[in-house]
Structure formats: C-alpha cells, structure tokens
Short mmCIF file of C-alpha atoms in Angstrom, two decimals:
data_model
loop_
_atom_site.label_atom_id
_atom_site.label_comp_id
_atom_site.label_asym_id
_atom_site.label_seq_id
_atom_site.Cartn_x
_atom_site.Cartn_y
_atom_site.Cartn_z
CA UNK A 9 7.93 50.05 -35.48
CA UNK A 10 8.38 47.82 -38.52
CA UNK A 11 11.98 47.26 -37.51
CA UNK A 12 11.08 45.88 -34.12
CA UNK A 13 8.29 43.92 -35.74
CA UNK A 14 10.61 42.19 -38.21
CA UNK A 15 13.15 41.64 -35.46
CA UNK A 16 10.49 39.99 -33.34
CA UNK A 17 9.39 37.85 -36.27
CA UNK A 18 12.96 36.86 -37.00
CA UNK A 19 13.45 35.93 -33.38
CA UNK A 20 10.20 33.98 -33.37
CA UNK A 21 11.18 31.99 -36.45
CA UNK A 22 14.61 31.43 -34.96
CA UNK A 23 12.94 30.19 -31.80
CA UNK A 24 10.69 27.84 -33.75
CA UNK A 25 13.64 26.51 -35.73
CA UNK A 26 15.56 26.11 -32.51
CA UNK A 27 12.67 24.24 -30.91
CA UNK A 28 12.33 21.97 -33.94
CA UNK A 29 16.05 21.29 -33.78
CA UNK A 30 15.80 20.51 -30.09
CA UNK A 31 12.93 18.15 -30.65
CA UNK A 32 15.19 15.74 -32.48
CA UNK A 33 18.06 16.01 -30.02
CA UNK A 34 18.48 12.65 -28.27
CA UNK A 35 17.28 12.33 -24.69
CA UNK A 36 18.92 9.00 -23.99
CA UNK A 37 21.63 6.69 -25.25
CA UNK A 38 20.96 5.41 -28.78
CA UNK A 39 19.38 1.99 -29.17
CA UNK A 40 19.88 -0.34 -32.12
CA UNK A 41 16.74 0.91 -33.84
CA UNK A 42 18.02 4.50 -33.74
CA UNK A 43 21.33 3.41 -35.22
CA UNK A 44 19.84 1.16 -37.90
CA UNK A 45 17.17 3.63 -38.97
CA UNK A 46 19.83 6.34 -39.15
CA UNK A 47 21.98 4.15 -41.39
CA UNK A 48 19.23 2.84 -43.69
CA UNK A 49 17.03 5.90 -44.07
CA UNK A 50 14.99 4.49 -46.96
CA UNK A 51 14.05 1.26 -45.19
CA UNK A 52 10.35 1.67 -44.36
CA UNK A 53 10.25 -1.17 -41.81
CA UNK A 54 13.13 0.25 -39.78
CA UNK A 55 11.65 3.75 -39.90
CA UNK A 56 8.32 2.38 -38.71
CA UNK A 57 9.95 0.44 -35.87
CA UNK A 58 11.99 3.50 -34.90
CA UNK A 59 8.84 5.59 -34.74
CA UNK A 60 7.13 3.02 -32.49
CA UNK A 61 10.25 1.99 -30.58
CA UNK A 62 8.60 2.17 -27.14
CA UNK A 63 5.88 -0.23 -28.22
CA UNK A 64 8.45 -2.45 -29.91
CA UNK A 65 10.65 -2.67 -26.83
CA UNK A 66 7.80 -3.15 -24.38
CA UNK A 67 6.42 -5.92 -26.58
CA UNK A 68 9.84 -7.53 -26.83
CA UNK A 69 10.26 -7.41 -23.04
CA UNK A 70 6.80 -8.92 -22.62
CA UNK A 71 7.77 -11.75 -24.96
CA UNK A 72 11.04 -12.21 -23.07
CA UNK A 73 9.30 -12.48 -19.69
CA UNK A 74 6.73 -14.92 -21.11
CA UNK A 75 9.51 -16.99 -22.65
CA UNK A 76 11.64 -17.32 -19.50
CA UNK A 77 8.66 -18.09 -17.28
CA UNK A 78 7.12 -20.64 -19.64
CA UNK A 79 10.53 -22.22 -20.00
CA UNK A 80 10.94 -22.34 -16.22
CA UNK A 81 7.44 -23.74 -15.70
CA UNK A 82 7.98 -26.43 -18.31
CA UNK A 83 8.64 -29.93 -16.99
CA UNK A 84 7.28 -30.19 -13.47
CA UNK A 85 9.34 -32.10 -10.96
CA UNK A 86 9.27 -32.21 -7.18
CA UNK A 87 12.83 -30.97 -6.91
CA UNK A 88 13.16 -27.74 -8.91
CA UNK A 89 16.23 -27.44 -11.08
CA UNK A 90 17.98 -24.75 -13.05
CA UNK A 91 16.06 -21.61 -13.88
CA UNK A 92 12.92 -23.01 -12.26
CA UNK A 93 14.73 -22.87 -8.92
CA UNK A 94 15.44 -19.17 -9.30
CA UNK A 95 11.92 -18.37 -10.54
CA UNK A 96 10.32 -20.19 -7.62
CA UNK A 97 12.43 -18.23 -5.18
CA UNK A 98 11.50 -15.00 -6.96
CA UNK A 99 7.76 -15.72 -6.99
CA UNK A 100 7.85 -16.82 -3.37
CA UNK A 101 9.67 -13.65 -2.38
CA UNK A 102 7.08 -11.48 -4.13
CA UNK A 103 4.25 -13.47 -2.56
CA UNK A 104 5.71 -13.10 0.94
CA UNK A 105 6.18 -9.39 0.40
CA UNK A 106 2.62 -8.80 -0.84
CA UNK A 107 1.12 -10.88 1.97
CA UNK A 108 3.25 -8.94 4.45
CA UNK A 109 1.86 -5.64 3.16
CA UNK A 110 -1.79 -6.58 2.54
CA UNK A 111 -2.39 -9.45 4.92
CA UNK A 112 -3.72 -12.89 4.00
CA UNK A 113 -6.41 -11.33 1.74
CA UNK A 114 -3.70 -10.04 -0.56
CA UNK A 115 -2.66 -13.50 -1.73
CA UNK A 116 -5.12 -13.37 -4.64
CA UNK A 117 -3.55 -10.14 -5.90
CA UNK A 118 -0.06 -11.65 -6.10
CA UNK A 119 -0.27 -12.55 -9.84
CA UNK A 120 -1.11 -9.01 -10.89
CA UNK A 121 1.32 -7.27 -8.53
CA UNK A 122 4.15 -9.68 -9.29
CA UNK A 123 3.64 -9.31 -13.03
CA UNK A 124 3.64 -5.55 -12.88
CA UNK A 125 6.73 -5.54 -10.64
CA UNK A 126 8.78 -7.79 -12.92
CA UNK A 127 7.61 -6.01 -16.07
CA UNK A 128 8.52 -2.54 -14.78
CA UNK A 129 11.80 -3.79 -13.31
CA UNK A 130 12.97 -5.33 -16.57
CA UNK A 131 11.77 -2.32 -18.58
CA UNK A 132 13.78 -0.02 -16.29
CA UNK A 133 16.89 -2.18 -16.47
CA UNK A 134 16.75 -2.18 -20.28
CA UNK A 135 17.75 1.50 -20.22
CA UNK A 136 21.19 0.49 -18.96
CA UNK A 137 21.80 -2.36 -21.42
CA UNK A 138 23.74 -1.13 -24.46
CA UNK A 139 21.63 -0.89 -27.64
CA UNK A 140 18.38 -1.33 -25.74
CA UNK A 141 15.91 1.29 -24.56
CA UNK A 142 13.81 1.63 -21.41
CA UNK A 143 10.19 1.89 -22.67
CA UNK A 144 9.21 3.29 -19.27
CA UNK A 145 11.13 6.48 -20.07
CA UNK A 146 8.13 7.47 -22.23
CA UNK A 147 4.94 8.69 -20.64
CA UNK A 148 2.78 6.67 -23.05
CA UNK A 149 4.07 3.43 -21.51
CA UNK A 150 3.73 4.45 -17.90
CA UNK A 151 0.25 5.98 -18.26
CA UNK A 152 -0.90 2.70 -19.79
CA UNK A 153 0.50 0.79 -16.81
CA UNK A 154 -1.05 3.22 -14.35
CA UNK A 155 -4.45 3.01 -16.09
CA UNK A 156 -4.34 -0.78 -15.85
CA UNK A 157 -3.46 -0.48 -12.17
CA UNK A 158 -6.31 1.91 -11.43
CA UNK A 159 -8.86 -0.29 -13.19
CA UNK A 160 -7.55 -3.29 -11.31
CA UNK A 161 -7.74 -1.42 -7.98
CA UNK A 162 -11.36 -0.40 -8.52
CA UNK A 163 -12.55 -3.71 -9.93
CA UNK A 164 -10.94 -5.47 -6.97
CA UNK A 165 -12.61 -2.94 -4.65
CA UNK A 166 -16.02 -3.43 -6.29
CA UNK A 167 -15.68 -7.19 -6.02
CA UNK A 168 -14.63 -7.09 -2.40
CA UNK A 169 -17.12 -4.46 -1.20
CA UNK A 170 -20.14 -4.73 -3.46
CA UNK A 171 -21.59 -1.71 -5.29
CA UNK A 172 -23.36 -0.16 -2.25
CA UNK A 173 -20.43 -0.34 0.12
CA UNK A 174 -18.12 0.80 -2.67
CA UNK A 175 -20.14 3.97 -3.25
CA UNK A 176 -20.40 4.45 0.52
CA UNK A 177 -16.62 4.17 0.75
CA UNK A 178 -16.13 6.67 -2.09
CA UNK A 179 -18.45 9.12 -0.30
CA UNK A 180 -16.17 9.01 2.74
CA UNK A 181 -18.16 6.42 4.77
CA UNK A 182 -20.78 8.84 6.19
CA UNK A 183 -22.80 7.74 9.25
CA UNK A 184 -25.24 10.57 10.15
CA UNK A 185 -27.37 13.02 8.14
CA UNK A 186 -24.89 15.90 8.00
CA UNK A 187 -22.08 13.57 7.02
CA UNK A 188 -24.30 12.14 4.27
CA UNK A 189 -25.01 15.60 2.83
CA UNK A 190 -21.35 16.64 2.97
CA UNK A 191 -20.28 13.24 1.69
CA UNK A 192 -22.54 13.32 -1.37
CA UNK A 193 -22.04 16.99 -2.24
CA UNK A 194 -18.32 17.42 -1.54
CA UNK A 195 -16.41 14.27 -0.79
CA UNK A 196 -17.94 12.02 -3.44
CA UNK A 197 -16.86 14.15 -6.44
CA UNK A 198 -13.56 14.97 -4.76
CA UNK A 199 -12.80 11.30 -4.17
CA UNK A 200 -13.85 10.42 -7.72
CA UNK A 201 -11.39 12.96 -9.13
CA UNK A 202 -8.66 11.85 -6.73
CA UNK A 203 -9.12 8.13 -7.31
CA UNK A 204 -9.58 8.17 -11.06
CA UNK A 205 -7.32 11.07 -12.09
CA UNK A 206 -4.77 11.94 -9.43
CA UNK A 207 -3.78 8.36 -8.68
CA UNK A 208 -2.95 7.31 -12.27
CA UNK A 209 -1.30 10.67 -12.97
CA UNK A 210 0.95 10.49 -9.93
CA UNK A 211 1.78 6.80 -10.48
CA UNK A 212 2.67 7.30 -14.13
CA UNK A 213 4.46 10.64 -13.79
CA UNK A 214 6.63 9.37 -10.95
CA UNK A 215 7.83 6.36 -12.92
CA UNK A 216 8.20 8.26 -16.21
CA UNK A 217 10.12 11.21 -14.77
CA UNK A 218 12.44 9.04 -12.70
CA UNK A 219 13.37 6.72 -15.53
CA UNK A 220 13.62 9.37 -18.23
CA UNK A 221 15.80 11.64 -16.08
CA UNK A 222 17.93 8.62 -15.21
CA UNK A 223 18.41 7.93 -18.92
CA UNK A 224 19.22 11.57 -19.59
CA UNK A 225 21.80 11.41 -16.80
CA UNK A 226 23.40 8.32 -18.36
CA UNK A 227 23.51 10.05 -21.77
CA UNK A 228 25.04 13.22 -20.34
CA UNK A 229 27.77 11.39 -18.44
CA UNK A 230 28.53 9.22 -21.48
CA UNK A 231 28.81 12.37 -23.61
CA UNK A 232 31.09 13.93 -21.01
CA UNK A 233 33.21 10.79 -21.10
CA UNK A 234 33.78 11.01 -24.84
CA UNK A 235 34.29 14.77 -25.05
CA UNK A 236 36.18 15.47 -21.81
CA UNK A 237 38.02 12.26 -21.01
CA UNK A 238 41.55 13.62 -21.39
CA UNK A 239 41.27 16.98 -19.62
CA UNK A 240 39.56 15.37 -16.62
CA UNK A 241 41.95 12.39 -16.39
CA UNK A 242 39.22 9.82 -16.14
CA UNK A 243 37.16 11.61 -13.50
CA UNK A 244 34.22 11.57 -15.90
CA UNK A 245 34.56 7.80 -16.15
CA UNK A 246 34.15 7.53 -12.38
CA UNK A 247 31.15 9.83 -12.64
CA UNK A 248 29.61 7.52 -15.20
CA UNK A 249 30.17 4.50 -12.96
CA UNK A 250 28.48 6.39 -10.16
CA UNK A 251 25.56 7.30 -12.46
CA UNK A 252 25.16 3.66 -13.46
CA UNK A 253 25.06 2.55 -9.84
CA UNK A 254 22.44 5.20 -9.08
CA UNK A 255 20.47 4.02 -12.12
CA UNK A 256 20.46 0.40 -10.89
CA UNK A 257 19.28 1.55 -7.47
CA UNK A 258 16.56 3.89 -8.71
CA UNK A 259 15.25 1.42 -11.31
CA UNK A 260 14.68 -1.13 -8.56
CA UNK A 261 13.19 1.40 -6.15
CA UNK A 262 10.77 2.77 -8.75
CA UNK A 263 9.49 -0.69 -9.74
CA UNK A 264 9.13 -1.46 -6.04
CA UNK A 265 7.30 1.79 -5.31
CA UNK A 266 4.84 1.32 -8.18
CA UNK A 267 3.97 -2.18 -6.94
CA UNK A 268 3.82 -1.11 -3.31
CA UNK A 269 1.52 1.86 -3.98
CA UNK A 270 -0.80 -0.31 -6.08
CA UNK A 271 -0.89 -2.83 -3.22
CA UNK A 272 -1.66 -0.10 -0.69
CA UNK A 273 -4.44 1.35 -2.88
CA UNK A 274 -5.99 -2.12 -3.26
CA UNK A 275 -5.75 -2.58 0.50
CA UNK A 276 -7.56 0.69 1.24
CA UNK A 277 -10.38 -0.50 -1.06
CA UNK A 278 -10.80 -3.83 0.69
CA UNK A 279 -13.09 -4.50 3.68
CA UNK A 280 -10.62 -4.39 6.54
CA UNK A 281 -12.89 -3.18 9.33
CA UNK A 282 -13.79 -6.66 10.58
CA UNK A 283 -10.29 -7.96 10.13
CA UNK A 284 -8.79 -6.22 13.14
CA UNK A 285 -10.72 -8.07 15.85
CA UNK A 286 -9.32 -11.50 15.06
CA UNK A 287 -5.76 -11.37 16.24
CA UNK A 288 -4.67 -14.76 14.95
CA UNK A 289 -2.96 -13.40 11.85
CA UNK A 290 0.73 -14.08 12.05
CA UNK A 291 1.49 -11.35 9.53
CA UNK A 292 -0.66 -8.38 10.41
CA UNK A 293 -1.34 -6.12 7.41
CA UNK A 294 0.94 -3.16 7.31
CA UNK A 295 -0.98 -0.62 5.27
CA UNK A 296 -3.27 1.65 7.24
CA UNK A 297 -6.79 2.47 6.02
CA UNK A 298 -7.46 6.00 4.78
CA UNK A 299 -5.03 8.46 3.32
CA UNK B 7 16.65 39.53 -21.19
CA UNK B 8 15.44 37.12 -23.83
CA UNK B 9 13.02 34.31 -23.12
CA UNK B 10 15.80 31.77 -23.34
CA UNK B 11 17.97 33.52 -20.75
CA UNK B 12 15.00 33.95 -18.43
CA UNK B 13 14.17 30.27 -18.72
CA UNK B 14 17.71 29.10 -18.14
CA UNK B 15 17.82 31.22 -14.98
CA UNK B 16 14.37 30.34 -13.69
CA UNK B 17 14.16 26.62 -14.41
CA UNK B 18 17.19 25.48 -12.34
CA UNK B 19 16.14 27.86 -9.56
CA UNK B 20 12.63 26.39 -9.49
CA UNK B 21 14.05 22.86 -9.46
CA UNK B 22 16.38 23.82 -6.65
CA UNK B 23 13.54 25.17 -4.53
CA UNK B 24 11.46 22.06 -5.17
CA UNK B 25 14.39 19.80 -4.33
CA UNK B 26 15.00 21.80 -1.16
CA UNK B 27 11.48 21.16 0.08
CA UNK B 28 11.54 17.52 -0.94
CA UNK B 29 14.92 17.05 0.71
CA UNK B 30 13.65 18.49 3.98
CA UNK B 31 10.60 16.24 3.87
CA UNK B 32 12.46 13.04 3.02
CA UNK B 33 15.15 13.90 5.58
CA UNK B 34 12.55 14.18 8.31
CA UNK B 35 10.87 10.92 7.22
CA UNK B 36 14.14 8.97 7.12
CA UNK B 37 15.32 10.42 10.43
CA UNK B 38 12.10 9.37 12.15
CA UNK B 39 12.25 5.92 10.55
CA UNK B 40 15.82 5.39 11.72
CA UNK B 41 14.88 6.50 15.20
CA UNK B 42 12.00 4.04 15.17
CA UNK B 43 14.25 1.23 13.94
CA UNK B 44 16.73 2.07 16.69
CA UNK B 45 13.97 1.78 19.25
CA UNK B 46 12.41 -1.36 17.78
CA UNK B 47 14.88 -3.22 15.56
CA UNK B 48 12.50 -6.18 15.06
CA UNK B 49 9.97 -3.92 13.22
CA UNK B 50 12.67 -3.07 10.68
CA UNK B 51 10.84 -4.46 7.62
CA UNK B 52 7.49 -2.79 8.25
CA UNK B 53 9.02 0.59 9.06
CA UNK B 54 11.16 0.40 5.93
CA UNK B 55 8.20 -0.32 3.62
CA UNK B 56 6.04 2.45 5.10
CA UNK B 57 8.95 4.86 4.86
CA UNK B 58 9.46 4.05 1.19
CA UNK B 59 5.78 4.71 0.44
CA UNK B 60 6.02 8.04 2.23
CA UNK B 61 9.25 8.94 0.47
CA UNK B 62 7.67 8.11 -2.90
CA UNK B 63 4.75 10.42 -2.18
CA UNK B 64 7.07 13.24 -1.08
CA UNK B 65 9.40 12.71 -4.00
CA UNK B 66 6.48 12.95 -6.44
CA UNK B 67 6.23 16.68 -5.72
CA UNK B 68 9.83 17.25 -6.73
CA UNK B 69 9.24 15.07 -9.79
CA UNK B 70 6.37 17.34 -10.88
CA UNK B 71 8.76 20.29 -10.79
CA UNK B 72 11.22 18.26 -12.86
CA UNK B 73 8.53 17.54 -15.47
CA UNK B 74 7.67 21.22 -15.71
CA UNK B 75 11.39 21.92 -16.14
CA UNK B 76 11.60 19.40 -19.00
CA UNK B 77 8.53 20.91 -20.62
CA UNK B 78 9.95 24.41 -20.37
CA UNK B 79 13.39 23.47 -21.64
CA UNK B 80 12.21 21.26 -24.53
#
C-alpha cells in the first residue's frame, strides 16, 4: 500500500516537474526580447519587457500604424504622391468592401472596421518577421479586441435602434402575446448570453488559435530544418517555405474574417426592415438579417 | 497506461475527428459556392464573402477542439 502510494507521489511530482518544464518551452520563434532577456538575465527592464512582450509588441505596432498614417496624411495636395497614394488606395478599398457588405449605412463604420482590419493584419504578419512576435498569438490580445468589437456592435445597435427597439430585437422581435411570453422568458436571456458571451469568445478564440497554431507550425518546421536538414536533403526547407506561404494566407484570411464578422454583427443590429423596399441602392447589402 | 500515453493517443484522435467534421462541412460549403459561381459568375464577390463567413463559423468548431488539445498537452 505504502509502496504504491510513494510511487504515485513520485509520479505526481514528476508530472508537476514535467509540466513546469513544459510551461517554459517556447511555443513560437524567439523574438528579440526573448534573446536579449536570456542574455542579460539581471537587467530588470529587459525582464519586465519580456514578461509583457505581447503588450509591448501590440503597442509598438499601434505606434507604427499611427506613424505611417500620420506621415501619409501630412501635406495635403490634390494629386497624392508617395505613401499617401498607397494609403488612399487602401482606405478606399476597405471602404468599398464595407459598403458592399453593409450597404450605404455602413459607411460610418468604416473607420472602426478599417482600423481593426489593419491592426490585426499587421499583428498577424509580425509573427513571420524575424525577431518580432505576433501579439495576436496570445489570448489576452484577441479577447481585448473582441471585447472592443462587441461593445462597438451594441453601442452602434443602440444608437441605430433606440433602447425600446433594441430590447425588442434582443427578445427576438415578438409580435403577439405568446411570442412576447416566450421572447421574454426564453429568448431574451438566451440572446443576451449569445450576444455578450458567445460572440466575443468565438471571435477571440478563432483568431488566437489560428495565429498561435500558425506560429507553432513555423517554429516546428524551423526546428526540423536545423535538426534534420542533412538527412532529408532539404525537404524540410521546402516544408518551411510551404508553412510560410500558408501563414501569409491564413494571417490575411483571419484579419479579414474578424472584420467581416464584426461588420455582419453590426448589420444585424441595424434597422434594415425599411431598407428593402427602396430598390435604388446600387450596392445592395449582402448580409442577411438573423442568424 | 499512464496519463501521458492516454493523452497522446486521445488528443490527436479527437483533433482528427473534429477536423473530419469540419472538413466535410467546409467541403460542402465550398462546393455549393463554386456551383453558384458557375451558374452566376457576376455574383462572384458576394458569394465569396458569404462563403468565407460560413467557413469561419464552421472552422471555429475545429478550432475549439484544437484549443482543448493545447490545454491538454500543455
């Protein structure tokens, strides 16, 4: 009895030690903060930055985006030149896309959606740049983005619908007595949970899991390249090229999907019932009401 | 069978099952979208965007399985 007990304890401690060891195993390619804080272990500033590296990198990317856009917006002229040319094309493309999805009403949501698209896109791409890190491979970053999105969706919905119509919409738009009872008792709490918990969870988990598994894939192929280059005669190098191409593709698609889903959620919150009768819209909204 | 062995057998199997379902779903969505584009090539953009939203929602289910796998393996 005591034998098995000690064996179990030994195994448990071994497991704990193993888990602790695993916790420090890298999940993605090292960034410059990892390398520097590993080299200068007594430097408090570097250790602090390494501990908060996701915040550091997301802040740095924010500053970078602000810098390039302010620089492009500086010096107005009728004929755009240089980086301003590119930025105008980019903003116009995003605007056309959002208006195509949400209709003419969506034009006022272009600043938010465009910002979130560019921010997520550049964060995702940073995972592939040597010595940088994708902050969106941590759940803390993506849940913050998703929370912002959900608040924006509901504030936009409240503004567009008014408090009464908003609550009516959340209760499933009941019209007769039975529908009112069912709507208040069942659908109202269900929709509250769905809108305020399931939406941010699914938005953030999708982005986080895609980007973090993409970074793990890059790390694993890079490791394979250094440990098994000679026996495989460069096949692992081709695999890494393939993984990088997949990473470029998925980074773009995930930023796109986050923006698109936010746009669709905003659209379902907006008053679109009276919009269908007037058929003079050149670009008819694409998203359909209801889930 | 230790816990570690059980996990290393079960986690890839669970991921495989989840990916199987997600693959079937996305395959059906993409097949229908391509059929629709073949029938109406001018609606290409709208069909594409709707398909990507649908694919993202389907893919989320597989992603949840992946997160559970990460949690179990960590």
